[in-house]
Amino acid sequence: GTSKDIVVPGKFDGYDGYKVKIKSFKDAGIKMGDSLVVGTPENQVIFDGISLAGAFQGNSGYQSIDLSGLDTSKVTDMNSMFYRCSNATFIDVANFDTSNVIDMSNMFAYCKSLIKLNLCKFDTSNVASSENMFYYCESLETIYISYKWSLNIYPCPRALL
C-alpha cells in the first residue's frame, strides 16, 4: 500500500507464546514514515540489547512514535535516543522500564515539535548522566513525572533543558 506507518507487532497470529525480539532499530530497516508503533502493552516487543543510544536519532519523518509496547528492562543506555526527531509531536515512552538506565543525556534533545511527555514510570535512580535531556524542546509544555524521578547526581548536572 501507500501507508507510511510502520507497525512492529508483539506477537503474530498462530505463534502464541513466542515473543518478538529486536536487537537493533538501526539494522531493522525502519525508514522514515508518518508513525511508528512497536508492540502493545499487552504484547510487548523485547529489545534484546543494552543500548538504544541514537536508535531514532535524526529521524525527522516521524510525527508519532508509540513505543508503549517495547520492553526496555535490559537497556542501560538511552543517550540521544530521540535526538533531532524534530517533527514528532507525540512520543509514547510511558511504559518504559528505565530501572537499569545509566545514560539519558540528550534523550529528547531537539525534539522541537514535542508537546508533552509522560515519564511517570521512569525510574531514574541509576541515571548518572542526563545532560541536555530536553534541550531545545521549544514546544514542550508538560512533563509528567512521579516519585521515582530523582536525579541524585553530584556535582549538579548540566542543564536538563
mmCIF file of N, CA and C in Angstrom, residues 51-153:
data_model
loop_
_atom_site.group_PDB
_atom_site.id
_atom_site.type_symbol
_atom_site.label_atom_id
_atom_site.label_comp_id
_atom_site.label_asym_id
_atom_site.label_seq_id
_atom_site.Cartn_x
_atom_site.Cartn_y
_atom_site.Cartn_z
ATOM 1 N N SER A 51 21.708 -1.187 24.563
ATOM 2 C CA SER A 51 21.831 0.212 24.151
ATOM 3 C C SER A 51 20.774 0.598 23.117
ATOM 4 N N LEU A 52 20.044 1.645 23.443
ATOM 5 C CA LEU A 52 19.134 2.285 22.493
ATOM 6 C C LEU A 52 19.686 3.660 22.117
ATOM 7 N N ALA A 53 20.972 3.877 22.379
ATOM 8 C CA ALA A 53 21.610 5.164 22.082
ATOM 9 C C ALA A 53 21.467 5.475 20.594
ATOM 10 N N GLY A 54 20.896 6.622 20.293
ATOM 11 C CA GLY A 54 20.746 7.071 18.914
ATOM 12 C C GLY A 54 19.808 6.232 18.067
ATOM 13 N N ALA A 55 18.967 5.404 18.672
ATOM 14 C CA ALA A 55 18.111 4.471 17.934
ATOM 15 C C ALA A 55 17.231 5.155 16.886
ATOM 16 N N PHE A 56 16.727 6.341 17.190
ATOM 17 C CA PHE A 56 15.852 7.058 16.259
ATOM 18 C C PHE A 56 16.453 8.414 15.882
ATOM 19 N N GLN A 57 17.704 8.601 16.187
ATOM 20 C CA GLN A 57 18.391 9.883 16.006
ATOM 21 C C GLN A 57 18.253 10.409 14.582
ATOM 22 N N GLY A 58 17.842 11.666 14.485
ATOM 23 C CA GLY A 58 17.762 12.349 13.204
ATOM 24 C C GLY A 58 16.590 11.946 12.333
ATOM 25 N N ASN A 59 15.691 11.127 12.857
ATOM 26 C CA ASN A 59 14.557 10.686 12.055
ATOM 27 C C ASN A 59 13.437 11.708 12.160
ATOM 28 N N SER A 60 13.530 12.737 11.347
ATOM 29 C CA SER A 60 12.546 13.821 11.396
ATOM 30 C C SER A 60 11.262 13.477 10.652
ATOM 31 N N GLY A 61 11.170 12.296 10.069
ATOM 32 C CA GLY A 61 9.969 11.900 9.340
ATOM 33 C C GLY A 61 8.826 11.463 10.233
ATOM 34 N N TYR A 62 9.141 10.969 11.418
ATOM 35 C CA TYR A 62 8.072 10.511 12.313
ATOM 36 C C TYR A 62 7.357 11.683 12.961
ATOM 37 N N GLN A 63 6.024 11.663 12.883
ATOM 38 C CA GLN A 63 5.218 12.620 13.632
ATOM 39 C C GLN A 63 4.738 11.989 14.929
ATOM 40 N N SER A 64 4.685 10.665 14.954
ATOM 41 C CA SER A 64 4.219 9.931 16.116
ATOM 42 C C SER A 64 5.091 8.695 16.305
ATOM 43 N N ILE A 65 5.566 8.499 17.538
ATOM 44 C CA ILE A 65 6.376 7.330 17.873
ATOM 45 C C ILE A 65 5.759 6.694 19.113
ATOM 46 N N ASP A 66 5.162 5.519 18.946
ATOM 47 C CA ASP A 66 4.500 4.827 20.046
ATOM 48 C C ASP A 66 5.325 3.601 20.417
ATOM 49 N N LEU A 67 6.041 3.698 21.518
ATOM 50 C CA LEU A 67 6.878 2.601 21.993
ATOM 51 C C LEU A 67 6.314 2.009 23.284
ATOM 52 N N SER A 68 5.008 2.160 23.482
ATOM 53 C CA SER A 68 4.376 1.676 24.714
ATOM 54 C C SER A 68 4.475 0.159 24.855
ATOM 55 N N GLY A 69 4.731 -0.542 23.755
ATOM 56 C CA GLY A 69 4.856 -1.990 23.806
ATOM 57 C C GLY A 69 6.283 -2.487 23.690
ATOM 58 N N LEU A 70 7.258 -1.635 23.997
ATOM 59 C CA LEU A 70 8.666 -2.035 23.904
ATOM 60 C C LEU A 70 9.205 -2.348 25.301
ATOM 61 N N ASP A 71 9.686 -3.563 25.489
ATOM 62 C CA ASP A 71 10.277 -3.982 26.762
ATOM 63 C C ASP A 71 11.718 -3.489 26.805
ATOM 64 N N THR A 72 11.999 -2.534 27.662
ATOM 65 C CA THR A 72 13.329 -1.928 27.767
ATOM 66 C C THR A 72 14.038 -2.317 29.072
ATOM 67 N N SER A 73 13.624 -3.405 29.686
ATOM 68 C CA SER A 73 14.145 -3.768 31.009
ATOM 69 C C SER A 73 15.645 -4.055 31.038
ATOM 70 N N LYS A 74 16.266 -4.387 29.899
ATOM 71 C CA LYS A 74 17.707 -4.669 29.863
ATOM 72 C C LYS A 74 18.544 -3.454 29.467
ATOM 73 N N VAL A 75 17.903 -2.397 29.040
ATOM 74 C CA VAL A 75 18.604 -1.246 28.470
ATOM 75 C C VAL A 75 19.323 -0.435 29.542
ATOM 76 N N THR A 76 20.583 -0.057 29.245
ATOM 77 C CA THR A 76 21.359 0.793 30.151
ATOM 78 C C THR A 76 21.687 2.151 29.523
ATOM 79 N N ASP A 77 21.563 2.270 28.206
ATOM 80 C CA ASP A 77 21.960 3.496 27.520
ATOM 81 C C ASP A 77 20.847 3.997 26.601
ATOM 82 N N MET A 78 20.314 5.188 26.903
ATOM 83 C CA MET A 78 19.297 5.836 26.070
ATOM 84 C C MET A 78 19.793 7.197 25.575
ATOM 85 N N ASN A 79 21.107 7.378 25.566
ATOM 86 C CA ASN A 79 21.716 8.621 25.117
ATOM 87 C C ASN A 79 21.275 8.931 23.682
ATOM 88 N N SER A 80 20.760 10.128 23.463
ATOM 89 C CA SER A 80 20.372 10.618 22.133
ATOM 90 C C SER A 80 19.362 9.724 21.422
ATOM 91 N N MET A 81 18.565 8.991 22.162
ATOM 92 C CA MET A 81 17.622 8.035 21.577
ATOM 93 C C MET A 81 16.685 8.688 20.560
ATOM 94 N N PHE A 82 16.151 9.872 20.894
ATOM 95 C CA PHE A 82 15.224 10.579 20.005
ATOM 96 C C PHE A 82 15.822 11.900 19.507
ATOM 97 N N TYR A 83 17.109 12.052 19.611
ATOM 98 C CA TYR A 83 17.810 13.276 19.237
ATOM 99 C C TYR A 83 17.421 13.694 17.810
ATOM 100 N N ARG A 84 16.975 14.927 17.674
ATOM 101 C CA ARG A 84 16.569 15.516 16.394
ATOM 102 C C ARG A 84 15.402 14.810 15.704
ATOM 103 N N CYS A 85 14.498 14.235 16.497
ATOM 104 C CA CYS A 85 13.217 13.783 15.942
ATOM 105 C C CYS A 85 12.320 15.019 15.924
ATOM 106 N N SER A 86 12.695 15.952 15.116
ATOM 107 C CA SER A 86 12.173 17.318 15.181
ATOM 108 C C SER A 86 10.711 17.480 14.801
ATOM 109 N N ASN A 87 10.117 16.548 14.099
ATOM 110 C CA ASN A 87 8.708 16.668 13.721
ATOM 111 C C ASN A 87 7.776 15.826 14.577
ATOM 112 N N ALA A 88 8.319 15.079 15.512
ATOM 113 C CA ALA A 88 7.490 14.232 16.369
ATOM 114 C C ALA A 88 6.729 15.091 17.379
ATOM 115 N N THR A 89 5.407 15.043 17.291
ATOM 116 C CA THR A 89 4.568 15.766 18.252
ATOM 117 C C THR A 89 4.192 14.850 19.412
ATOM 118 N N PHE A 90 4.344 13.529 19.220
ATOM 119 C CA PHE A 90 3.945 12.539 20.213
ATOM 120 C C PHE A 90 4.996 11.433 20.274
ATOM 121 N N ILE A 91 5.548 11.199 21.458
ATOM 122 C CA ILE A 91 6.450 10.078 21.699
ATOM 123 C C ILE A 91 5.951 9.378 22.951
ATOM 124 N N ASP A 92 5.490 8.122 22.811
ATOM 125 C CA ASP A 92 4.944 7.383 23.942
ATOM 126 C C ASP A 92 6.009 6.454 24.508
ATOM 127 N N VAL A 93 6.549 6.850 25.647
ATOM 128 C CA VAL A 93 7.521 6.044 26.387
ATOM 129 C C VAL A 93 6.993 5.759 27.790
ATOM 130 N N ALA A 94 5.676 5.882 27.945
ATOM 131 C CA ALA A 94 5.031 5.793 29.255
ATOM 132 C C ALA A 94 5.256 4.466 29.965
ATOM 133 N N ASN A 95 5.491 3.394 29.224
ATOM 134 C CA ASN A 95 5.682 2.080 29.848
ATOM 135 C C ASN A 95 7.136 1.633 29.915
ATOM 136 N N PHE A 96 8.054 2.528 29.616
ATOM 137 C CA PHE A 96 9.468 2.157 29.639
ATOM 138 C C PHE A 96 9.904 1.727 31.043
ATOM 139 N N ASP A 97 10.668 0.638 31.097
ATOM 140 C CA ASP A 97 11.339 0.220 32.324
ATOM 141 C C ASP A 97 12.747 0.797 32.236
ATOM 142 N N THR A 98 13.009 1.831 33.009
ATOM 143 C CA THR A 98 14.301 2.517 32.960
ATOM 144 C C THR A 98 15.147 2.244 34.205
ATOM 145 N N SER A 99 14.808 1.213 34.933
ATOM 146 C CA SER A 99 15.489 0.945 36.203
ATOM 147 C C SER A 99 16.972 0.627 36.044
ATOM 148 N N ASN A 100 17.407 0.211 34.862
ATOM 149 C CA ASN A 100 18.824 -0.096 34.632
ATOM 150 C C ASN A 100 19.548 0.962 33.816
ATOM 151 N N VAL A 101 18.847 2.002 33.420
ATOM 152 C CA VAL A 101 19.449 3.019 32.552
ATOM 153 C C VAL A 101 20.425 3.895 33.327
ATOM 154 N N ILE A 102 21.597 4.105 32.744
ATOM 155 C CA ILE A 102 22.648 4.929 33.332
ATOM 156 C C ILE A 102 22.774 6.263 32.598
ATOM 157 N N ASP A 103 22.531 6.259 31.285
ATOM 158 C CA ASP A 103 22.730 7.468 30.479
ATOM 159 C C ASP A 103 21.456 7.860 29.739
ATOM 160 N N MET A 104 20.917 9.042 30.071
ATOM 161 C CA MET A 104 19.758 9.620 29.395
ATOM 162 C C MET A 104 20.102 10.977 28.776
ATOM 163 N N SER A 105 21.377 11.272 28.637
ATOM 164 C CA SER A 105 21.759 12.580 28.101
ATOM 165 C C SER A 105 21.264 12.732 26.663
ATOM 166 N N ASN A 106 20.819 13.922 26.345
ATOM 167 C CA ASN A 106 20.320 14.279 25.001
ATOM 168 C C ASN A 106 19.163 13.405 24.523
ATOM 169 N N MET A 107 18.506 12.703 25.405
ATOM 170 C CA MET A 107 17.490 11.727 25.013
ATOM 171 C C MET A 107 16.405 12.325 24.110
ATOM 172 N N PHE A 108 15.910 13.517 24.460
ATOM 173 C CA PHE A 108 14.866 14.171 23.674
ATOM 174 C C PHE A 108 15.356 15.487 23.054
ATOM 175 N N ALA A 109 16.641 15.726 23.063
ATOM 176 C CA ALA A 109 17.197 16.994 22.567
ATOM 177 C C ALA A 109 16.772 17.248 21.122
ATOM 178 N N TYR A 110 16.388 18.468 20.853
ATOM 179 C CA TYR A 110 15.964 18.938 19.529
ATOM 180 C C TYR A 110 14.668 18.284 19.035
ATOM 181 N N CYS A 111 13.857 17.782 19.950
ATOM 182 C CA CYS A 111 12.512 17.325 19.577
ATOM 183 C C CYS A 111 11.621 18.564 19.618
ATOM 184 N N LYS A 112 11.798 19.417 18.639
ATOM 185 C CA LYS A 112 11.218 20.761 18.631
ATOM 186 C C LYS A 112 9.701 20.796 18.580
ATOM 187 N N SER A 113 9.048 19.735 18.115
ATOM 188 C CA SER A 113 7.593 19.732 17.976
ATOM 189 C C SER A 113 6.884 19.000 19.109
ATOM 190 N N LEU A 114 7.642 18.359 19.970
ATOM 191 C CA LEU A 114 7.080 17.578 21.075
ATOM 192 C C LEU A 114 6.354 18.493 22.052
ATOM 193 N N ILE A 115 5.112 18.134 22.416
ATOM 194 C CA ILE A 115 4.281 18.999 23.253
ATOM 195 C C ILE A 115 4.241 18.529 24.702
ATOM 196 N N LYS A 116 4.100 17.217 24.916
ATOM 197 C CA LYS A 116 4.085 16.691 26.288
ATOM 198 C C LYS A 116 4.686 15.304 26.318
ATOM 199 N N LEU A 117 5.171 14.929 27.506
ATOM 200 C CA LEU A 117 5.794 13.618 27.721
ATOM 201 C C LEU A 117 5.281 13.024 29.020
ATOM 202 N N ASN A 118 4.978 11.731 28.991
ATOM 203 C CA ASN A 118 4.597 11.026 30.204
ATOM 204 C C ASN A 118 5.775 10.154 30.629
ATOM 205 N N LEU A 119 6.463 10.589 31.670
ATOM 206 C CA LEU A 119 7.616 9.860 32.202
ATOM 207 C C LEU A 119 7.313 9.325 33.604
ATOM 208 N N CYS A 120 6.024 9.136 33.914
ATOM 209 C CA CYS A 120 5.606 8.719 35.254
ATOM 210 C C CYS A 120 6.216 7.400 35.701
ATOM 211 N N LYS A 121 6.460 6.485 34.788
ATOM 212 C CA LYS A 121 7.021 5.185 35.160
ATOM 213 C C LYS A 121 8.543 5.160 35.103
ATOM 214 N N PHE A 122 9.148 6.273 34.725
ATOM 215 C CA PHE A 122 10.616 6.316 34.664
ATOM 216 C C PHE A 122 11.206 6.201 36.064
ATOM 217 N N ASP A 123 12.107 5.263 36.225
ATOM 218 C CA ASP A 123 12.885 5.109 37.452
ATOM 219 C C ASP A 123 14.295 5.588 37.111
ATOM 220 N N THR A 124 14.654 6.746 37.612
ATOM 221 C CA THR A 124 15.940 7.350 37.263
ATOM 222 C C THR A 124 16.989 7.174 38.366
ATOM 223 N N SER A 125 16.742 6.246 39.262
ATOM 224 C CA SER A 125 17.643 6.081 40.411
ATOM 225 C C SER A 125 19.068 5.679 40.023
ATOM 226 N N ASN A 126 19.271 5.075 38.866
ATOM 227 C CA ASN A 126 20.613 4.677 38.428
ATOM 228 C C ASN A 126 21.211 5.597 37.374
ATOM 229 N N VAL A 127 20.478 6.639 36.993
ATOM 230 C CA VAL A 127 20.951 7.541 35.941
ATOM 231 C C VAL A 127 22.124 8.369 36.453
ATOM 232 N N ALA A 128 23.239 8.301 35.738
ATOM 233 C CA ALA A 128 24.437 9.063 36.087
ATOM 234 C C ALA A 128 24.612 10.270 35.170
ATOM 235 N N SER A 129 23.995 10.226 33.982
ATOM 236 C CA SER A 129 24.149 11.314 33.026
ATOM 237 C C SER A 129 22.795 11.661 32.408
ATOM 238 N N SER A 130 22.419 12.932 32.552
ATOM 239 C CA SER A 130 21.148 13.395 31.996
ATOM 240 C C SER A 130 21.289 14.777 31.360
ATOM 241 N N GLU A 131 22.502 15.158 31.029
ATOM 242 C CA GLU A 131 22.743 16.475 30.464
ATOM 243 C C GLU A 131 21.905 16.683 29.207
ATOM 244 N N ASN A 132 21.356 17.881 29.104
ATOM 245 C CA ASN A 132 20.617 18.314 27.914
ATOM 246 C C ASN A 132 19.506 17.351 27.497
ATOM 247 N N MET A 133 18.916 16.685 28.439
ATOM 248 C CA MET A 133 17.890 15.688 28.145
ATOM 249 C C MET A 133 16.723 16.258 27.335
ATOM 250 N N PHE A 134 16.345 17.505 27.631
ATOM 251 C CA PHE A 134 15.218 18.144 26.940
ATOM 252 C C PHE A 134 15.673 19.394 26.190
ATOM 253 N N TYR A 135 16.920 19.460 25.836
ATOM 254 C CA TYR A 135 17.487 20.642 25.204
ATOM 255 C C TYR A 135 16.784 20.958 23.883
ATOM 256 N N TYR A 136 16.431 22.195 23.713
ATOM 257 C CA TYR A 136 15.785 22.728 22.523
ATOM 258 C C TYR A 136 14.464 22.036 22.182
ATOM 259 N N CYS A 137 13.734 21.648 23.219
ATOM 260 C CA CYS A 137 12.370 21.137 23.042
ATOM 261 C C CYS A 137 11.444 22.338 23.194
ATOM 262 N N GLU A 138 11.471 23.204 22.207
ATOM 263 C CA GLU A 138 10.829 24.510 22.312
ATOM 264 C C GLU A 138 9.307 24.472 22.404
ATOM 265 N N SER A 139 8.658 23.376 22.031
ATOM 266 C CA SER A 139 7.196 23.274 22.129
ATOM 267 C C SER A 139 6.752 22.485 23.354
ATOM 268 N N LEU A 140 7.701 21.911 24.079
ATOM 269 C CA LEU A 140 7.381 21.056 25.226
ATOM 270 C C LEU A 140 6.767 21.891 26.347
ATOM 271 N N GLU A 141 5.501 21.579 26.663
ATOM 272 C CA GLU A 141 4.759 22.320 27.684
ATOM 273 C C GLU A 141 4.633 21.549 28.989
ATOM 274 N N THR A 142 4.541 20.206 28.914
ATOM 275 C CA THR A 142 4.252 19.404 30.096
ATOM 276 C C THR A 142 5.095 18.136 30.116
ATOM 277 N N ILE A 143 5.675 17.849 31.287
ATOM 278 C CA ILE A 143 6.367 16.583 31.525
ATOM 279 C C ILE A 143 5.753 15.983 32.783
ATOM 280 N N TYR A 144 5.144 14.814 32.640
ATOM 281 C CA TYR A 144 4.552 14.128 33.782
ATOM 282 C C TYR A 144 5.608 13.223 34.400
ATOM 283 N N ILE A 145 5.855 13.387 35.705
ATOM 284 C CA ILE A 145 6.837 12.557 36.407
ATOM 285 C C ILE A 145 6.219 12.033 37.699
ATOM 286 N N SER A 146 6.906 11.093 38.347
ATOM 287 C CA SER A 146 6.417 10.533 39.604
ATOM 288 C C SER A 146 7.523 10.580 40.654
ATOM 289 N N TYR A 147 7.254 9.969 41.773
ATOM 290 C CA TYR A 147 8.223 9.928 42.864
ATOM 291 C C TYR A 147 9.478 9.141 42.494
ATOM 292 N N LYS A 148 9.415 8.308 41.452
ATOM 293 C CA LYS A 148 10.593 7.544 41.028
ATOM 294 C C LYS A 148 11.579 8.403 40.251
ATOM 295 N N TRP A 149 11.190 9.643 39.998
ATOM 296 C CA TRP A 149 12.055 10.552 39.240
ATOM 297 C C TRP A 149 12.966 11.252 40.226
ATOM 298 N N SER A 150 14.234 10.899 40.191
ATOM 299 C CA SER A 150 15.199 11.602 41.025
ATOM 300 C C SER A 150 16.536 11.563 40.312
ATOM 301 N N LEU A 151 17.170 12.685 40.273
ATOM 302 C CA LEU A 151 18.483 12.751 39.654
ATOM 303 C C LEU A 151 19.469 13.180 40.729
ATOM 304 N N ASN A 152 19.879 12.211 41.535
ATOM 305 C CA ASN A 152 20.819 12.449 42.617
ATOM 306 C C ASN A 152 22.235 12.345 42.084
ATOM 307 N N ILE A 153 22.612 13.362 41.331
ATOM 308 C CA ILE A 153 23.912 13.363 40.681
ATOM 309 C C ILE A 153 24.759 14.476 41.305
#
